[in-house]
Tab-separated table of C-alpha atoms and ligand atoms in Angstrom:
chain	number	residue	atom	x	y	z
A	20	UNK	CA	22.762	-2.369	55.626
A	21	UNK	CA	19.761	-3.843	53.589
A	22	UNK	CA	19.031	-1.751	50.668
A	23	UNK	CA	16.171	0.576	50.733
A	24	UNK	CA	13.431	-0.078	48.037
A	25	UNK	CA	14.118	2.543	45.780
A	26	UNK	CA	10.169	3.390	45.923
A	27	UNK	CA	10.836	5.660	48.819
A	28	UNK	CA	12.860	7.941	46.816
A	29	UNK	CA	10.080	7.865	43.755
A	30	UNK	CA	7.593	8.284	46.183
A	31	UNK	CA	9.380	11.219	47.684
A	32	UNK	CA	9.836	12.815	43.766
A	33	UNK	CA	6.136	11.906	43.159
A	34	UNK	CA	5.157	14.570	46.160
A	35	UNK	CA	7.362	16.819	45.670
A	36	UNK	CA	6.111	16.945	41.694
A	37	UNK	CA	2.280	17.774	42.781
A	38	UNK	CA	2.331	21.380	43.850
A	39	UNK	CA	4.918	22.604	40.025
A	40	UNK	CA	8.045	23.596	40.989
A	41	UNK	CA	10.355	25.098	41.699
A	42	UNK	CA	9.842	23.170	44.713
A	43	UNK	CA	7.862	21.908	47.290
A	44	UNK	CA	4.186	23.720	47.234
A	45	UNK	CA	2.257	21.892	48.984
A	46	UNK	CA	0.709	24.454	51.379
A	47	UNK	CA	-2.242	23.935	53.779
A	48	UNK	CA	-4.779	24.150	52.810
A	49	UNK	CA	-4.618	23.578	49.274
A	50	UNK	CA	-5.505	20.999	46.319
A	51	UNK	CA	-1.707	19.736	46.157
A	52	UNK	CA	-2.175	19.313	49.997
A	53	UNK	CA	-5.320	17.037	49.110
A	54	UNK	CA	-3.708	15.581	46.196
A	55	UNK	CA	-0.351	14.456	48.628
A	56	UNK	CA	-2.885	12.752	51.333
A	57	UNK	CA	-4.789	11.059	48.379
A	58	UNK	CA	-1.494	9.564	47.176
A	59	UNK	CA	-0.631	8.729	50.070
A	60	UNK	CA	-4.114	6.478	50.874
A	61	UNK	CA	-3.355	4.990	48.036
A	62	UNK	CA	0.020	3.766	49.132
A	63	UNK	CA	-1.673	3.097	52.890
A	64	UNK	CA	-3.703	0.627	50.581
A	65	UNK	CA	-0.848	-0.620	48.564
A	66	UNK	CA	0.486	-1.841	52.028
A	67	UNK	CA	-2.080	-3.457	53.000
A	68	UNK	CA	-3.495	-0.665	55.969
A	69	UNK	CA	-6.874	0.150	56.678
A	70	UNK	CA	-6.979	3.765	55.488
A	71	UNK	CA	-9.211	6.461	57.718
A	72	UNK	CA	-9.327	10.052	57.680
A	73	UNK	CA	-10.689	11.763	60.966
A	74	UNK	CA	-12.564	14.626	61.312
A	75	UNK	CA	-9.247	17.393	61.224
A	76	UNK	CA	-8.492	15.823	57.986
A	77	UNK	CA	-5.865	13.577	58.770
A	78	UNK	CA	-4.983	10.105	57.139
A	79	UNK	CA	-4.253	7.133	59.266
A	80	UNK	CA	-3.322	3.911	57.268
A	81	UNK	CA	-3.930	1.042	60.081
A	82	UNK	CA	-2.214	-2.092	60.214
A	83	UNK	CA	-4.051	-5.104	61.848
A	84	UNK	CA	-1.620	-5.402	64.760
A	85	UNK	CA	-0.556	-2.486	67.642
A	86	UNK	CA	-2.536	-0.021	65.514
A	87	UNK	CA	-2.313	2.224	68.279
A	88	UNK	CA	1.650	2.904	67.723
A	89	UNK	CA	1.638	5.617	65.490
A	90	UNK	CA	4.609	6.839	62.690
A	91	UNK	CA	4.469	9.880	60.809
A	92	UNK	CA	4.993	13.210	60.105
A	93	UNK	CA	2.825	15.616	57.553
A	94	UNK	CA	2.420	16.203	53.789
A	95	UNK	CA	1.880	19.743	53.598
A	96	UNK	CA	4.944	22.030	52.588
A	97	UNK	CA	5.903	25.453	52.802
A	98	UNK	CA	6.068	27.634	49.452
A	99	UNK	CA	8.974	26.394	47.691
A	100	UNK	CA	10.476	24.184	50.741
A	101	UNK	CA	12.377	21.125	49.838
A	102	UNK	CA	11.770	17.364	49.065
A	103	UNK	CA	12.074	15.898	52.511
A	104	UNK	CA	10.541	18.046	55.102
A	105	UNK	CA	7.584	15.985	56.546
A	106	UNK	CA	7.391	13.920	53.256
A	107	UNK	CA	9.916	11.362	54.406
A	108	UNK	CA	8.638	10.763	57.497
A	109	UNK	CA	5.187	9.744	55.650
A	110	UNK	CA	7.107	7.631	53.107
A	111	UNK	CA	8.931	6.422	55.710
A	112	UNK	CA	5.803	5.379	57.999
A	113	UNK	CA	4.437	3.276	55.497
A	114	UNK	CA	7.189	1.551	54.751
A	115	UNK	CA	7.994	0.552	58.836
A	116	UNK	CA	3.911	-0.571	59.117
A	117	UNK	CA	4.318	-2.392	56.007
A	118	UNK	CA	7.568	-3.988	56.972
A	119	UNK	CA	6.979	-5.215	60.568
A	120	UNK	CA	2.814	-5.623	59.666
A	121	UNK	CA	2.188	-3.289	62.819
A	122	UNK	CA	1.494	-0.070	64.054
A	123	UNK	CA	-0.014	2.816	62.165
A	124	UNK	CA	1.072	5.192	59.782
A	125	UNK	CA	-0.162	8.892	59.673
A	126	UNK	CA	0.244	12.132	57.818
A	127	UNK	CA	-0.841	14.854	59.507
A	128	UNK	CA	-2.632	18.203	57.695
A	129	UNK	CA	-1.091	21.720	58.098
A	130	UNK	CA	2.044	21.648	60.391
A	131	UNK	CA	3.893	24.317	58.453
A	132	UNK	CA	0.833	26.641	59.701
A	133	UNK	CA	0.953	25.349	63.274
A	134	UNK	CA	0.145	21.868	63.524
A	135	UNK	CA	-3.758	22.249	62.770
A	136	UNK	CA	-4.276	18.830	62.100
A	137	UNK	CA	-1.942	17.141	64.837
A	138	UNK	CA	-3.479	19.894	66.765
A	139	UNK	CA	-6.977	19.522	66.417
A	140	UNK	CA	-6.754	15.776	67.156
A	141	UNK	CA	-5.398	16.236	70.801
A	142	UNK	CA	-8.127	19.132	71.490
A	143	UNK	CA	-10.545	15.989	70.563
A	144	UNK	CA	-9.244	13.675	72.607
A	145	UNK	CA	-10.470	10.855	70.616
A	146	UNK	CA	-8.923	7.874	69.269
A	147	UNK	CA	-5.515	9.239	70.202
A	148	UNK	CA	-2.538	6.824	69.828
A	149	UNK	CA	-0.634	4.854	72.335
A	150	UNK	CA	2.772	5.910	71.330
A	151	UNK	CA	4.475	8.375	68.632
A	152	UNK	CA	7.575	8.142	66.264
A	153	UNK	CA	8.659	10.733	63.645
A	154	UNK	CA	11.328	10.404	61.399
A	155	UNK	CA	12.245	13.952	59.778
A	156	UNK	CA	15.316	15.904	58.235
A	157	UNK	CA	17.669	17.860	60.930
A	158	UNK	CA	16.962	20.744	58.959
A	159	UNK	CA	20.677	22.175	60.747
A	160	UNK	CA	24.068	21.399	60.427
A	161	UNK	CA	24.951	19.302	64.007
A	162	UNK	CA	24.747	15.863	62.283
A	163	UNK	CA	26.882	16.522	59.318
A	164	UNK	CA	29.099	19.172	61.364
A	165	UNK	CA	29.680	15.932	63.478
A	166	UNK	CA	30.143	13.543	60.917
A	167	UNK	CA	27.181	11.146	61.614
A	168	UNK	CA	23.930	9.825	59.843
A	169	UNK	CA	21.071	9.522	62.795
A	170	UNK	CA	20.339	11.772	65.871
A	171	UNK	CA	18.035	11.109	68.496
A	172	UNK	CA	16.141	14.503	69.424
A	173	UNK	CA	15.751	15.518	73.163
A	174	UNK	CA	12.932	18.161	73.087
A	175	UNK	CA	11.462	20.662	70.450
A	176	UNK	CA	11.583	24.220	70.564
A	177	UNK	CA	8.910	26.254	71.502
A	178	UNK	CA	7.257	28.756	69.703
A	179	UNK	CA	4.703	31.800	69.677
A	180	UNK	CA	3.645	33.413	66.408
A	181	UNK	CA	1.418	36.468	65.869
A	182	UNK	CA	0.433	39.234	62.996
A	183	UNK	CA	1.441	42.958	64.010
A	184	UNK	CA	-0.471	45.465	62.204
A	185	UNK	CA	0.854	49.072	61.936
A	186	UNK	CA	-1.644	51.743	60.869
A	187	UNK	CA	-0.401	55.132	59.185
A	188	UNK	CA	-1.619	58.063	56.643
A	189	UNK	CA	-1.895	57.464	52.779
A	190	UNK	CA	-0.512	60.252	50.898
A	191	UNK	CA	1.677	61.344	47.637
A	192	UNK	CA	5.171	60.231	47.822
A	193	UNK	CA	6.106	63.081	45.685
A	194	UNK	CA	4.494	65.955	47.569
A	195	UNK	CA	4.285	65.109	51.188
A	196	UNK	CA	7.491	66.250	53.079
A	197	UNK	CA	9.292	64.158	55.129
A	198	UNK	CA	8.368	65.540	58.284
A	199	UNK	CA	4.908	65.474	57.770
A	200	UNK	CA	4.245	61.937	57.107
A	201	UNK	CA	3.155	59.010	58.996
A	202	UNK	CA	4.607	56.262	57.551
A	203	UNK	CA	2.906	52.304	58.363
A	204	UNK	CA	5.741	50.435	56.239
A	205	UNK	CA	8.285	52.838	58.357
A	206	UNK	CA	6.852	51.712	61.826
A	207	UNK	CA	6.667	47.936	60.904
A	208	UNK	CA	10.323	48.212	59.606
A	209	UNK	CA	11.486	49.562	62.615
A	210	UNK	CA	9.733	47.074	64.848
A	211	UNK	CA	11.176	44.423	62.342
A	212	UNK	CA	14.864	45.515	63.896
A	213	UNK	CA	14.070	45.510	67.068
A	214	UNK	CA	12.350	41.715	66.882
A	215	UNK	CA	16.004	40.818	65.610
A	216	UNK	CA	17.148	42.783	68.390
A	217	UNK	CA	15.314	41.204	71.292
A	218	UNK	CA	15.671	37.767	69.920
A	219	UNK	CA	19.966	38.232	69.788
A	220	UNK	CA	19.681	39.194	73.270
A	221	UNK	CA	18.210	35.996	75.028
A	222	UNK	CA	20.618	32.829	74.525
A	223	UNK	CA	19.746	30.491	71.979
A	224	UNK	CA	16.231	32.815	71.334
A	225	UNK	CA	15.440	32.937	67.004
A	226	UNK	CA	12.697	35.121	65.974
A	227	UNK	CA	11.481	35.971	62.240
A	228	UNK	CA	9.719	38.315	60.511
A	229	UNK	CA	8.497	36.317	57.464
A	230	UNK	CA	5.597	37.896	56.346
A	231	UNK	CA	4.957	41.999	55.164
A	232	UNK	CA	2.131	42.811	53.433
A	233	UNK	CA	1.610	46.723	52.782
A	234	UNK	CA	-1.448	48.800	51.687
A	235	UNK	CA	-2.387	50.269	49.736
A	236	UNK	CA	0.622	48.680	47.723
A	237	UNK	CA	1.466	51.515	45.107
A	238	UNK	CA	4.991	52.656	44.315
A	239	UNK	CA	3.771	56.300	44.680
A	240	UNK	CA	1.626	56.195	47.712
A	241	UNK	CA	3.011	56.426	51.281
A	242	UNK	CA	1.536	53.126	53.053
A	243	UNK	CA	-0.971	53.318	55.180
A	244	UNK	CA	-1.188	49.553	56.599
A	245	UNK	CA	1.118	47.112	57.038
A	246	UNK	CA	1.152	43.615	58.686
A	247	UNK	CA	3.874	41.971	59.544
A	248	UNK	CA	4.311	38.233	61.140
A	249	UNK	CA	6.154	37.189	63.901
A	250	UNK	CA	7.896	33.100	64.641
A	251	UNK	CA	9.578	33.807	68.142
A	252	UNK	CA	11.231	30.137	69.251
A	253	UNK	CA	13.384	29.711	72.479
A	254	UNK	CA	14.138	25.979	73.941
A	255	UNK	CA	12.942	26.576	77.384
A	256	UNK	CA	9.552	28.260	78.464
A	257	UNK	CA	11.512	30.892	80.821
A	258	UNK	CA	13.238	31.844	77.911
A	259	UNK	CA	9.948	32.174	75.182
A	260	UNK	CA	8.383	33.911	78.272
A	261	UNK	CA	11.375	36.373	78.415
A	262	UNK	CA	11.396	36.782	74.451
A	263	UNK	CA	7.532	37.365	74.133
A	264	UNK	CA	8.074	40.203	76.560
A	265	UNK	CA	10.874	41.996	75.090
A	266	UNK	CA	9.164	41.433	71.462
A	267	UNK	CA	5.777	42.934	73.434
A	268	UNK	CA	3.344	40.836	71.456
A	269	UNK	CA	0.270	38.758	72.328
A	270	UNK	CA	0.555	35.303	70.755
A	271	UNK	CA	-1.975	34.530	68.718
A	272	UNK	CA	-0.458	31.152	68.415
A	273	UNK	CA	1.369	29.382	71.452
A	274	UNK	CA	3.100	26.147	71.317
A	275	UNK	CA	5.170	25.514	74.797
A	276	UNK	CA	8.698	23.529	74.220
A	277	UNK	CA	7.899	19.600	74.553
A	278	UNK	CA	10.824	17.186	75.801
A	279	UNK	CA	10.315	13.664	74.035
A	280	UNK	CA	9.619	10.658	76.051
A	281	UNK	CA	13.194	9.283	77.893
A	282	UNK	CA	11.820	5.809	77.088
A	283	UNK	CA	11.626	5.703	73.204
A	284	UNK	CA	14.735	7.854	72.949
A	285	UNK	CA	16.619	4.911	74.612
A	286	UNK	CA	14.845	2.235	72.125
A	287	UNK	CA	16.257	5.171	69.246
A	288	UNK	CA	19.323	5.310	70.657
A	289	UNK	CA	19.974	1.220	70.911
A	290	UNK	CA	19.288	0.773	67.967
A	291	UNK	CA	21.652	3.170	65.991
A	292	UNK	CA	23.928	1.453	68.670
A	293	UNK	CA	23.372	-1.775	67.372
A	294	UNK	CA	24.546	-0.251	64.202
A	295	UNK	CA	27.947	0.765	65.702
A	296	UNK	CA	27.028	4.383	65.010
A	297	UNK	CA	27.009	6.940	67.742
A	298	UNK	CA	23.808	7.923	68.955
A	299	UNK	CA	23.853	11.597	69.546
A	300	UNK	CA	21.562	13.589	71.073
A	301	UNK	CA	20.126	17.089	69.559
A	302	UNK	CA	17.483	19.728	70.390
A	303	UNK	CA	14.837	20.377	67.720
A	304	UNK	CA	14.648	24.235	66.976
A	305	UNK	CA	11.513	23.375	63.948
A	306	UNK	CA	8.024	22.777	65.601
A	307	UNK	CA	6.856	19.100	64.883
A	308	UNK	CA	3.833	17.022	64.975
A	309	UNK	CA	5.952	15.142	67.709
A	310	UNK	CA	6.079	18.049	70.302
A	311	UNK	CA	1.816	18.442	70.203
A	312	UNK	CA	1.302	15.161	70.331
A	313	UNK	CA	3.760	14.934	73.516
A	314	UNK	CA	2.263	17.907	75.268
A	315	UNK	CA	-0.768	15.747	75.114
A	316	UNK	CA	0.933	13.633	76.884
A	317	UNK	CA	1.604	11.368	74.522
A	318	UNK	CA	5.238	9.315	74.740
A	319	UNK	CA	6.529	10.610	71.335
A	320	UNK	CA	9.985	10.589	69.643
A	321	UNK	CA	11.944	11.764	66.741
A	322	UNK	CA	14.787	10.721	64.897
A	323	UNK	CA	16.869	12.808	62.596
A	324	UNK	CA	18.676	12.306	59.394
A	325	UNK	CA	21.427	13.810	58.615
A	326	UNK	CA	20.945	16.890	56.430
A	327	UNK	CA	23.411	18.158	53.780
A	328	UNK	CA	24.308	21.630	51.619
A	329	UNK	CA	24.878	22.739	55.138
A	330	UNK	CA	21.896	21.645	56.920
A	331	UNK	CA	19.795	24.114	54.658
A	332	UNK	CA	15.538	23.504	54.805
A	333	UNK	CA	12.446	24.967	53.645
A	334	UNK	CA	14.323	25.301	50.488
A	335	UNK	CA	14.642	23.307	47.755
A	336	UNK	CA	18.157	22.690	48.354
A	337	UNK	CA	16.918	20.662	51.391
A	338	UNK	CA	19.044	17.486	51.192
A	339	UNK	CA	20.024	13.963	52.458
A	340	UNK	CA	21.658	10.886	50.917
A	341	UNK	CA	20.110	7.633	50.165
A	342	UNK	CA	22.370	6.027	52.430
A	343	UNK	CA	21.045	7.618	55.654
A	344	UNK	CA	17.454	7.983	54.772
A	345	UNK	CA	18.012	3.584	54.239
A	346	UNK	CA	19.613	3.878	57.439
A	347	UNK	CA	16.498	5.663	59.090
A	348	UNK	CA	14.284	3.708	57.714
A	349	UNK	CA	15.452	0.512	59.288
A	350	UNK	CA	16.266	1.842	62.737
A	351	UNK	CA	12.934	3.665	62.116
A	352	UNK	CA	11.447	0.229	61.440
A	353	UNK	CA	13.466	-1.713	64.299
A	354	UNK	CA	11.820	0.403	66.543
A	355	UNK	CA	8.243	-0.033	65.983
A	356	UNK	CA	8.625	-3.396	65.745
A	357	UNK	CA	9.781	-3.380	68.961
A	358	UNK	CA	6.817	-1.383	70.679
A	359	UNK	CA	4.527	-3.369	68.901
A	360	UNK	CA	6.005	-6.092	70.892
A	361	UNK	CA	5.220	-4.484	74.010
B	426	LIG	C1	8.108	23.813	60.921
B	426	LIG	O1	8.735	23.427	59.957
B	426	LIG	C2	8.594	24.934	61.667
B	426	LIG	O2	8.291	26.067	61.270
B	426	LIG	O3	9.355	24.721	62.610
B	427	LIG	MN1	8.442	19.209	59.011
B	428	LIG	MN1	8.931	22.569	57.779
C-alpha cells in the first residue's frame, strides 16, 4: 500500500476544528458550514481544479479532464457528530481528482437536514454529472464485525421524516389535579412509544424521535405544546410504506430507498479484489448524497470504510484507522481513473 499523504488526516482535523468542540458542528446552514466549503475551495485550488459553486450552494472543484465524473460527499455535520462523516469523502475527492488529473470533486450543502443541496441540484436538472462516487464511514459495525477494511454498498435506506405537534392546556403543576389536565408533553410521550413500537414490528424498520421541544417550557407549568420529530427508515419501499402507516404520519420529507448502479459496484468491487481483500457487499441504513443523486437517475456508488469503537457515528467517537482510510483512498482513486477512461 502507498502511504497516504498525511494532509488528509490534517485536513480532516482542520474541519472538524471550525464549528469548537466538542465535536463536529458544522450544521446547515451555518457560518462553520460556510467556513468548511471555503476551505475546501481553497484546497479545490491547491489541486489545481476549477472551483464553482452553483446556485444550491454547492462547491464543485473541476479538473480539466472527465469533469463530468463526480466524487464527493458533504461538509456539513450534525451537532456534535464525529470527524469523518461526509468530511472524508470531500478530503478524499480532492485527493482522487488531484491524483489521476480527472473527474470532479464536490461537497455538497446540508445532507444531515435532507440532502438540500444534492437535492436541489437534481430538481434543476442542470449541469448534472455523468457518474457518482462517494467514499464515507460505515457508520455500523458489519465491516469490523467481519474483520475487513472496504465494503461496497448495494442500496441506501429510505427514509420519511416529519414534525408532530401535540396541543394541550397550560396550567399550575401544583394545583391542577391529575384528572383534570390535558397534558401536550404527555400525548407526545406516548406517541414517542408507540413510534418505537411500530418501527420493532416491521423487519429491519428504525424510526427516531430526535427532536422535543415543549412550551411553554417552565418547570411549574403543565405544557401546552409540544413538537416532536420523526426519522422513519426501512430498506425497501413496501416496507417505509408499511411503517409510515402504522406511525400514521404525513411525510413532510420523503426520500424512497435508491439501489446503486450494478456497474460501478463491480469497478468497486475489482478493485479491493485486486488488493486481495474481500469485497463485501452491505446495505446503507444513513441517507447519502449517493441515493438522490441515483434516484435521478444518476449511476452512483459508495464505498465504505471500516468504522471502529463499534461502528459508533454522529458522535465524536466516530472512528477509522489511517490504514483503511489510505486504503480507500486509492481504490477510491483507482476507480475514477478508470471511468475517466471510459
Ligand atoms: C445522514 O447521516 C442520515 O441521517 O442518515
Ligand atoms: Mn454523511
Ligand atoms: Mn451523518
Amino acid at each position: 500500500m502507498t502511504g497516504t499523504p498525511s494532509r488528509i488526516f490534517e485536513r480532516l482535523e482542520q474541519l472538524y476544528a471550525i464549528g469548537g468542540g466538542p465535536g463536529a458542528n458544522r450544521p446547515h446552514p451555518s457560518p462553520a458550514e460556510d467556513g468548511a466549503h471555503e476551505l475546501a475551495a481553497t484546497w479545490m485550488r491547491e489541486a489545481g481544479l476549477a472551483v464553482e459553486v452553483d446556485e444550491c450552494g454547492n462547491l464543485l472543484g473541476r479538473s480539466a479532464r472527465s469533469a463530468d465524473v463526480w466524487v464527493g460527499s458533504h461538509l456539513d455535520s450534525v451537532p456534535r457528530g464525529g470527524r469523518y462523516d461526509g468530511a472524508l469523502g470531500v478530503v478524499a475527492a480532492i485527493e482522487a481528482a488531484e491524483r489521476t488529473g480527472a473527474g470532479s470533486a464536490v461537497a455538497f450543502r446540508g445532507e444531515e437536514v435532507g440532502c438540500i443541496g444534492s437535492r436541489a441540484l437534481c430538481v434543476a436538472g442542470l449541469g448534472l454529472p455523468r457518474a457518482f462516487l462517494e467514499l464515507h464511514v460505515e457508520q455500523g459495525p458489519v465491516l469490523a464485525d467481519a474483520g475487513v477494511p472496504l465494503g461496497v454498498v448495494t442500496s441506501i435506506v429510505g427514509y420519511a421524516r416529519a414534525e408532530l405537534f401535540f396541543e394541550g392546556r397550560a396550567g399550575h403543576a401544583g394545583t391542577t389535579p391529575m384528572e383534570a389536565r390535558d397534558d401536550a408533553l404527555v400525548a407526545a410521550a406516548e406517541a414517542v412509544l408507540r413510534i418505537r413500537d411500530a418501527a420493532r414490528g416491521i423487519d429491519s424498520a428504525v424510526a427516531t424521535v430526535g427532536q422535543i421541544e415543549v412550551e411553554p417550557g417552565g418547570s411549574n407549568v403543565i405544557p401546552s405544546r409540544a413538537r416532536i420529530s420523526i426519522d422513519a427508515r426501512a430498506p425497501d419501499a413496501d416496507r417505509l410504506n408499511e411503517l409510515v402507516r402504522a406511525i400514521g404520519f404525513e411525510p413532510g420529507q420523503l426520500t424512497a430507498p435508491a439501489p446503486m448502479d450494478e456497474g460501478l459496484r463491480a469497478l468497486l468491487a475489482e478493485e479491493i479484489a485486486s488488493r486481495g481483500l474481500p469485497a463485501i457487499e452491505l446495505p446503507s441504513g444513513a441517507g447519502h448524497d449517493a441515493g438522490i443523486l441515483a434516484a435521478a437517475g444518476i449511476p452512483s456508488a459508495m464505498l465504505f470504510v471500516r468504522s471502529m469503537n463499534g461502528g459508533v457515528s454522529h458522535s465524536p467517537d466516530e472512528l477509522s484507522s489511517d490504514e483503511d482510510v489510505a486504503l480507500a483512498v486509492e481504490v477510491l482513486t483507482a476507480v475514477l481513473a478508470r471511468i475517466a477512461r471510459s
